[in-house]
Amino acid sequence: MTQLSLNKLKNSAPYFAENILKMKIHNGQRQVLESNARFLAIAAPRRWGKSEMAAIMSCHLAATNENCKIICISRSKGQAD
């Protein structure tokens, strides 16, 4: 079994995704996940992994920040499900 770095898990969403969520991310997703920007605007085609990346960001934020509140908003109930 591999020893995981707790500091890296807390500070790196890509590391968290790969080691805790067992998700493979591509370089474009890695670049966005490593960003410290307050706001992100991502112009990417369909099937790029934007929703998956938002889920990774949400899980990482919730797992590493006490009393964190995450709200996901969609245009329709179908998109939310």
mmCIF file of N, CA and C in Angstrom:
data_model
loop_
_atom_site.group_PDB
_atom_site.id
_atom_site.type_symbol
_atom_site.label_atom_id
_atom_site.label_comp_id
_atom_site.label_asym_id
_atom_site.label_seq_id
_atom_site.Cartn_x
_atom_site.Cartn_y
_atom_site.Cartn_z
ATOM 1 N N MET A 1 0.834 -1.181 0.000
ATOM 2 C CA MET A 1 0.000 0.000 0.000
ATOM 3 C C MET A 1 0.882 1.249 0.000
ATOM 4 N N THR A 2 0.491 2.228 -0.772
ATOM 5 C CA THR A 2 1.250 3.462 -0.903
ATOM 6 C C THR A 2 0.918 4.418 0.238
ATOM 7 N N GLN A 3 1.943 5.073 0.758
ATOM 8 C CA GLN A 3 1.763 6.092 1.801
ATOM 9 C C GLN A 3 1.315 7.386 1.131
ATOM 10 N N LEU A 4 0.168 7.920 1.533
ATOM 11 C CA LEU A 4 -0.336 9.161 0.965
ATOM 12 C C LEU A 4 0.070 10.337 1.841
ATOM 13 N N SER A 5 0.381 11.436 1.201
ATOM 14 C CA SER A 5 0.750 12.664 1.907
ATOM 15 C C SER A 5 -0.520 13.428 2.283
ATOM 16 N N LEU A 6 -0.774 13.580 3.583
ATOM 17 C CA LEU A 6 -1.963 14.306 4.034
ATOM 18 C C LEU A 6 -1.923 15.766 3.600
ATOM 19 N N ASN A 7 -0.751 16.378 3.636
ATOM 20 C CA ASN A 7 -0.612 17.770 3.215
ATOM 21 C C ASN A 7 -0.959 17.906 1.733
ATOM 22 N N LYS A 8 -0.485 16.971 0.924
ATOM 23 C CA LYS A 8 -0.758 17.023 -0.507
ATOM 24 C C LYS A 8 -2.241 16.751 -0.792
ATOM 25 N N LEU A 9 -2.865 15.848 -0.018
ATOM 26 C CA LEU A 9 -4.293 15.579 -0.187
ATOM 27 C C LEU A 9 -5.111 16.836 0.088
ATOM 28 N N LYS A 10 -4.726 17.595 1.106
ATOM 29 C CA LYS A 10 -5.458 18.806 1.467
ATOM 30 C C LYS A 10 -5.243 19.938 0.464
ATOM 31 N N ASN A 11 -4.050 20.030 -0.086
ATOM 32 C CA ASN A 11 -3.712 21.180 -0.932
ATOM 33 C C ASN A 11 -3.762 20.923 -2.437
ATOM 34 N N SER A 12 -3.996 19.689 -2.854
ATOM 35 C CA SER A 12 -3.973 19.379 -4.279
ATOM 36 C C SER A 12 -5.211 18.586 -4.693
ATOM 37 N N ALA A 13 -6.120 19.239 -5.397
ATOM 38 C CA ALA A 13 -7.331 18.561 -5.884
ATOM 39 C C ALA A 13 -6.995 17.423 -6.858
ATOM 40 N N PRO A 14 -6.025 17.599 -7.774
ATOM 41 C CA PRO A 14 -5.689 16.466 -8.663
ATOM 42 C C PRO A 14 -5.172 15.253 -7.882
ATOM 43 N N TYR A 15 -4.341 15.474 -6.897
ATOM 44 C CA TYR A 15 -3.814 14.380 -6.062
ATOM 45 C C TYR A 15 -4.959 13.692 -5.317
ATOM 46 N N PHE A 16 -5.892 14.482 -4.793
ATOM 47 C CA PHE A 16 -7.070 13.963 -4.112
ATOM 48 C C PHE A 16 -7.907 13.114 -5.065
ATOM 49 N N ALA A 17 -8.139 13.616 -6.279
ATOM 50 C CA ALA A 17 -8.956 12.899 -7.271
ATOM 51 C C ALA A 17 -8.343 11.554 -7.632
ATOM 52 N N GLU A 18 -7.049 11.548 -7.842
ATOM 53 C CA GLU A 18 -6.381 10.324 -8.287
ATOM 54 C C GLU A 18 -6.220 9.302 -7.166
ATOM 55 N N ASN A 19 -5.980 9.756 -5.945
ATOM 56 C CA ASN A 19 -5.678 8.828 -4.858
ATOM 57 C C ASN A 19 -6.852 8.484 -3.963
ATOM 58 N N ILE A 20 -7.794 9.378 -3.773
ATOM 59 C CA ILE A 20 -8.954 9.101 -2.932
ATOM 60 C C ILE A 20 -10.159 8.695 -3.785
ATOM 61 N N LEU A 21 -10.452 9.489 -4.808
ATOM 62 C CA LEU A 21 -11.608 9.201 -5.659
ATOM 63 C C LEU A 21 -11.299 8.169 -6.737
ATOM 64 N N LYS A 22 -10.016 7.862 -6.934
ATOM 65 C CA LYS A 22 -9.557 6.889 -7.945
ATOM 66 C C LYS A 22 -10.052 7.267 -9.343
ATOM 67 N N MET A 23 -9.964 8.568 -9.660
ATOM 68 C CA MET A 23 -10.382 9.074 -10.966
ATOM 69 C C MET A 23 -9.152 9.468 -11.770
ATOM 70 N N LYS A 24 -9.201 9.180 -13.049
ATOM 71 C CA LYS A 24 -8.127 9.608 -13.948
ATOM 72 C C LYS A 24 -8.528 10.953 -14.536
ATOM 73 N N ILE A 25 -7.625 11.912 -14.462
ATOM 74 C CA ILE A 25 -7.892 13.226 -15.026
ATOM 75 C C ILE A 25 -6.863 13.532 -16.109
ATOM 76 N N HIS A 26 -7.283 14.295 -17.105
ATOM 77 C CA HIS A 26 -6.344 14.638 -18.174
ATOM 78 C C HIS A 26 -5.649 15.963 -17.849
ATOM 79 N N ASN A 27 -4.652 16.314 -18.634
ATOM 80 C CA ASN A 27 -3.819 17.495 -18.350
ATOM 81 C C ASN A 27 -4.611 18.797 -18.285
ATOM 82 N N GLY A 28 -5.622 18.940 -19.132
ATOM 83 C CA GLY A 28 -6.454 20.145 -19.102
ATOM 84 C C GLY A 28 -7.206 20.272 -17.789
ATOM 85 N N GLN A 29 -7.778 19.162 -17.321
ATOM 86 C CA GLN A 29 -8.470 19.167 -16.030
ATOM 87 C C GLN A 29 -7.485 19.461 -14.896
ATOM 88 N N ARG A 30 -6.309 18.855 -14.974
ATOM 89 C CA ARG A 30 -5.284 19.070 -13.949
ATOM 90 C C ARG A 30 -4.937 20.558 -13.846
ATOM 91 N N GLN A 31 -4.796 21.208 -15.001
ATOM 92 C CA GLN A 31 -4.436 22.626 -15.023
ATOM 93 C C GLN A 31 -5.520 23.471 -14.335
ATOM 94 N N VAL A 32 -6.783 23.166 -14.607
ATOM 95 C CA VAL A 32 -7.879 23.917 -13.982
ATOM 96 C C VAL A 32 -7.967 23.600 -12.488
ATOM 97 N N LEU A 33 -7.829 22.328 -12.119
ATOM 98 C CA LEU A 33 -7.911 21.929 -10.716
ATOM 99 C C LEU A 33 -6.783 22.533 -9.872
ATOM 100 N N GLU A 34 -5.652 22.801 -10.487
ATOM 101 C CA GLU A 34 -4.517 23.391 -9.769
ATOM 102 C C GLU A 34 -4.612 24.918 -9.659
ATOM 103 N N SER A 35 -5.587 25.496 -10.341
ATOM 104 C CA SER A 35 -5.739 26.951 -10.334
ATOM 105 C C SER A 35 -6.190 27.458 -8.966
ATOM 106 N N ASN A 36 -5.669 28.602 -8.582
ATOM 107 C CA ASN A 36 -6.080 29.253 -7.333
ATOM 108 C C ASN A 36 -7.021 30.421 -7.603
ATOM 109 N N ALA A 37 -7.525 30.512 -8.822
ATOM 110 C CA ALA A 37 -8.398 31.621 -9.196
ATOM 111 C C ALA A 37 -9.708 31.575 -8.416
ATOM 112 N N ARG A 38 -10.222 32.723 -8.079
ATOM 113 C CA ARG A 38 -11.489 32.796 -7.351
ATOM 114 C C ARG A 38 -12.656 32.396 -8.254
ATOM 115 N N PHE A 39 -12.594 32.812 -9.516
ATOM 116 C CA PHE A 39 -13.626 32.477 -10.496
ATOM 117 C C PHE A 39 -12.974 31.768 -11.667
ATOM 118 N N LEU A 40 -13.689 30.814 -12.252
ATOM 119 C CA LEU A 40 -13.182 30.086 -13.418
ATOM 120 C C LEU A 40 -14.200 30.155 -14.546
ATOM 121 N N ALA A 41 -13.732 30.407 -15.742
ATOM 122 C CA ALA A 41 -14.563 30.333 -16.940
ATOM 123 C C ALA A 41 -13.862 29.332 -17.852
ATOM 124 N N ILE A 42 -14.533 28.235 -18.131
ATOM 125 C CA ILE A 42 -13.911 27.159 -18.896
ATOM 126 C C ILE A 42 -14.631 27.016 -20.223
ATOM 127 N N ALA A 43 -13.931 27.318 -21.301
ATOM 128 C CA ALA A 43 -14.466 27.143 -22.648
ATOM 129 C C ALA A 43 -13.903 25.831 -23.181
ATOM 130 N N ALA A 44 -14.692 24.791 -23.083
ATOM 131 C CA ALA A 44 -14.239 23.464 -23.500
ATOM 132 C C ALA A 44 -15.397 22.752 -24.202
ATOM 133 N N PRO A 45 -15.079 21.837 -25.108
ATOM 134 C CA PRO A 45 -16.127 21.143 -25.859
ATOM 135 C C PRO A 45 -16.874 20.117 -24.998
ATOM 136 N N ARG A 46 -17.914 19.567 -25.582
ATOM 137 C CA ARG A 46 -18.648 18.480 -24.925
ATOM 138 C C ARG A 46 -17.704 17.321 -24.640
ATOM 139 N N ARG A 47 -18.014 16.594 -23.561
ATOM 140 C CA ARG A 47 -17.278 15.387 -23.175
ATOM 141 C C ARG A 47 -15.833 15.675 -22.762
ATOM 142 N N TRP A 48 -15.553 16.904 -22.408
ATOM 143 C CA TRP A 48 -14.213 17.288 -21.945
ATOM 144 C C TRP A 48 -14.013 16.914 -20.485
ATOM 145 N N GLY A 49 -15.119 16.843 -19.730
ATOM 146 C CA GLY A 49 -15.045 16.487 -18.318
ATOM 147 C C GLY A 49 -15.287 17.651 -17.373
ATOM 148 N N LYS A 50 -16.048 18.645 -17.835
ATOM 149 C CA LYS A 50 -16.319 19.817 -16.996
ATOM 150 C C LYS A 50 -17.149 19.441 -15.770
ATOM 151 N N SER A 51 -18.185 18.641 -15.947
ATOM 152 C CA SER A 51 -19.034 18.232 -14.819
ATOM 153 C C SER A 51 -18.253 17.350 -13.854
ATOM 154 N N GLU A 52 -17.468 16.444 -14.397
ATOM 155 C CA GLU A 52 -16.626 15.579 -13.572
ATOM 156 C C GLU A 52 -15.649 16.424 -12.753
ATOM 157 N N MET A 53 -15.089 17.427 -13.384
ATOM 158 C CA MET A 53 -14.140 18.304 -12.715
ATOM 159 C C MET A 53 -14.832 19.109 -11.604
ATOM 160 N N ALA A 54 -16.049 19.569 -11.848
ATOM 161 C CA ALA A 54 -16.802 20.293 -10.816
ATOM 162 C C ALA A 54 -17.097 19.370 -9.633
ATOM 163 N N ALA A 55 -17.387 18.114 -9.912
ATOM 164 C CA ALA A 55 -17.634 17.139 -8.844
ATOM 165 C C ALA A 55 -16.362 16.913 -8.030
ATOM 166 N N ILE A 56 -15.221 16.815 -8.707
ATOM 167 C CA ILE A 56 -13.940 16.639 -8.012
ATOM 168 C C ILE A 56 -13.670 17.854 -7.117
ATOM 169 N N MET A 57 -13.861 19.044 -7.657
ATOM 170 C CA MET A 57 -13.622 20.268 -6.883
ATOM 171 C C MET A 57 -14.530 20.314 -5.655
ATOM 172 N N SER A 58 -15.796 19.937 -5.823
ATOM 173 C CA SER A 58 -16.748 19.951 -4.719
ATOM 174 C C SER A 58 -16.378 18.935 -3.643
ATOM 175 N N CYS A 59 -16.044 17.723 -4.062
ATOM 176 C CA CYS A 59 -15.651 16.681 -3.103
ATOM 177 C C CYS A 59 -14.391 17.075 -2.345
ATOM 178 N N HIS A 60 -13.423 17.619 -3.065
ATOM 179 C CA HIS A 60 -12.170 18.034 -2.428
ATOM 180 C C HIS A 60 -12.426 19.155 -1.423
ATOM 181 N N LEU A 61 -13.206 20.128 -1.817
ATOM 182 C CA LEU A 61 -13.527 21.243 -0.927
ATOM 183 C C LEU A 61 -14.258 20.758 0.321
ATOM 184 N N ALA A 62 -15.252 19.886 0.136
ATOM 185 C CA ALA A 62 -16.033 19.372 1.265
ATOM 186 C C ALA A 62 -15.182 18.509 2.203
ATOM 187 N N ALA A 63 -14.270 17.738 1.640
ATOM 188 C CA ALA A 63 -13.444 16.836 2.444
ATOM 189 C C ALA A 63 -12.335 17.556 3.196
ATOM 190 N N THR A 64 -11.944 18.726 2.732
ATOM 191 C CA THR A 64 -10.783 19.399 3.332
ATOM 192 C C THR A 64 -11.118 20.686 4.079
ATOM 193 N N ASN A 65 -12.387 21.063 4.108
ATOM 194 C CA ASN A 65 -12.794 22.288 4.799
ATOM 195 C C ASN A 65 -13.972 22.025 5.725
ATOM 196 N N GLU A 66 -13.750 22.244 7.001
ATOM 197 C CA GLU A 66 -14.796 22.031 7.989
ATOM 198 C C GLU A 66 -15.911 23.052 7.796
ATOM 199 N N ASN A 67 -17.137 22.634 8.006
ATOM 200 C CA ASN A 67 -18.328 23.489 7.883
ATOM 201 C C ASN A 67 -18.475 24.100 6.497
ATOM 202 N N CYS A 68 -18.097 23.371 5.488
ATOM 203 C CA CYS A 68 -18.172 23.852 4.110
ATOM 204 C C CYS A 68 -19.584 23.632 3.559
ATOM 205 N N LYS A 69 -20.100 24.600 2.837
ATOM 206 C CA LYS A 69 -21.397 24.473 2.181
ATOM 207 C C LYS A 69 -21.179 24.566 0.682
ATOM 208 N N ILE A 70 -21.712 23.595 -0.044
ATOM 209 C CA ILE A 70 -21.566 23.557 -1.498
ATOM 210 C C ILE A 70 -22.962 23.550 -2.111
ATOM 211 N N ILE A 71 -23.191 24.441 -3.046
ATOM 212 C CA ILE A 71 -24.480 24.533 -3.717
ATOM 213 C C ILE A 71 -24.255 24.311 -5.207
ATOM 214 N N CYS A 72 -24.985 23.365 -5.770
ATOM 215 C CA CYS A 72 -24.920 23.107 -7.215
ATOM 216 C C CYS A 72 -26.231 23.571 -7.826
ATOM 217 N N ILE A 73 -26.126 24.386 -8.843
ATOM 218 C CA ILE A 73 -27.306 24.958 -9.491
ATOM 219 C C ILE A 73 -27.330 24.510 -10.947
ATOM 220 N N SER A 74 -28.518 24.139 -11.421
ATOM 221 C CA SER A 74 -28.648 23.758 -12.826
ATOM 222 C C SER A 74 -29.883 24.433 -13.412
ATOM 223 N N ARG A 75 -29.956 24.398 -14.724
ATOM 224 C CA ARG A 75 -31.070 25.059 -15.409
ATOM 225 C C ARG A 75 -32.366 24.279 -15.280
ATOM 226 N N SER A 76 -32.261 22.964 -15.115
ATOM 227 C CA SER A 76 -33.477 22.151 -15.035
ATOM 228 C C SER A 76 -33.275 21.005 -14.040
ATOM 229 N N LYS A 77 -34.373 20.399 -13.610
ATOM 230 C CA LYS A 77 -34.287 19.272 -12.692
ATOM 231 C C LYS A 77 -33.569 18.107 -13.356
ATOM 232 N N GLY A 78 -33.771 17.915 -14.643
ATOM 233 C CA GLY A 78 -33.116 16.831 -15.382
ATOM 234 C C GLY A 78 -31.597 16.953 -15.333
ATOM 235 N N GLN A 79 -31.084 18.162 -15.436
ATOM 236 C CA GLN A 79 -29.643 18.369 -15.349
ATOM 237 C C GLN A 79 -29.137 18.125 -13.939
ATOM 238 N N ALA A 80 -29.949 18.399 -12.947
ATOM 239 C CA ALA A 80 -29.546 18.241 -11.557
ATOM 240 C C ALA A 80 -29.471 16.774 -11.140
ATOM 241 N N ASP A 81 -30.265 15.935 -11.761
ATOM 242 C CA ASP A 81 -30.315 14.509 -11.373
ATOM 243 C C ASP A 81 -29.146 13.726 -11.848
#
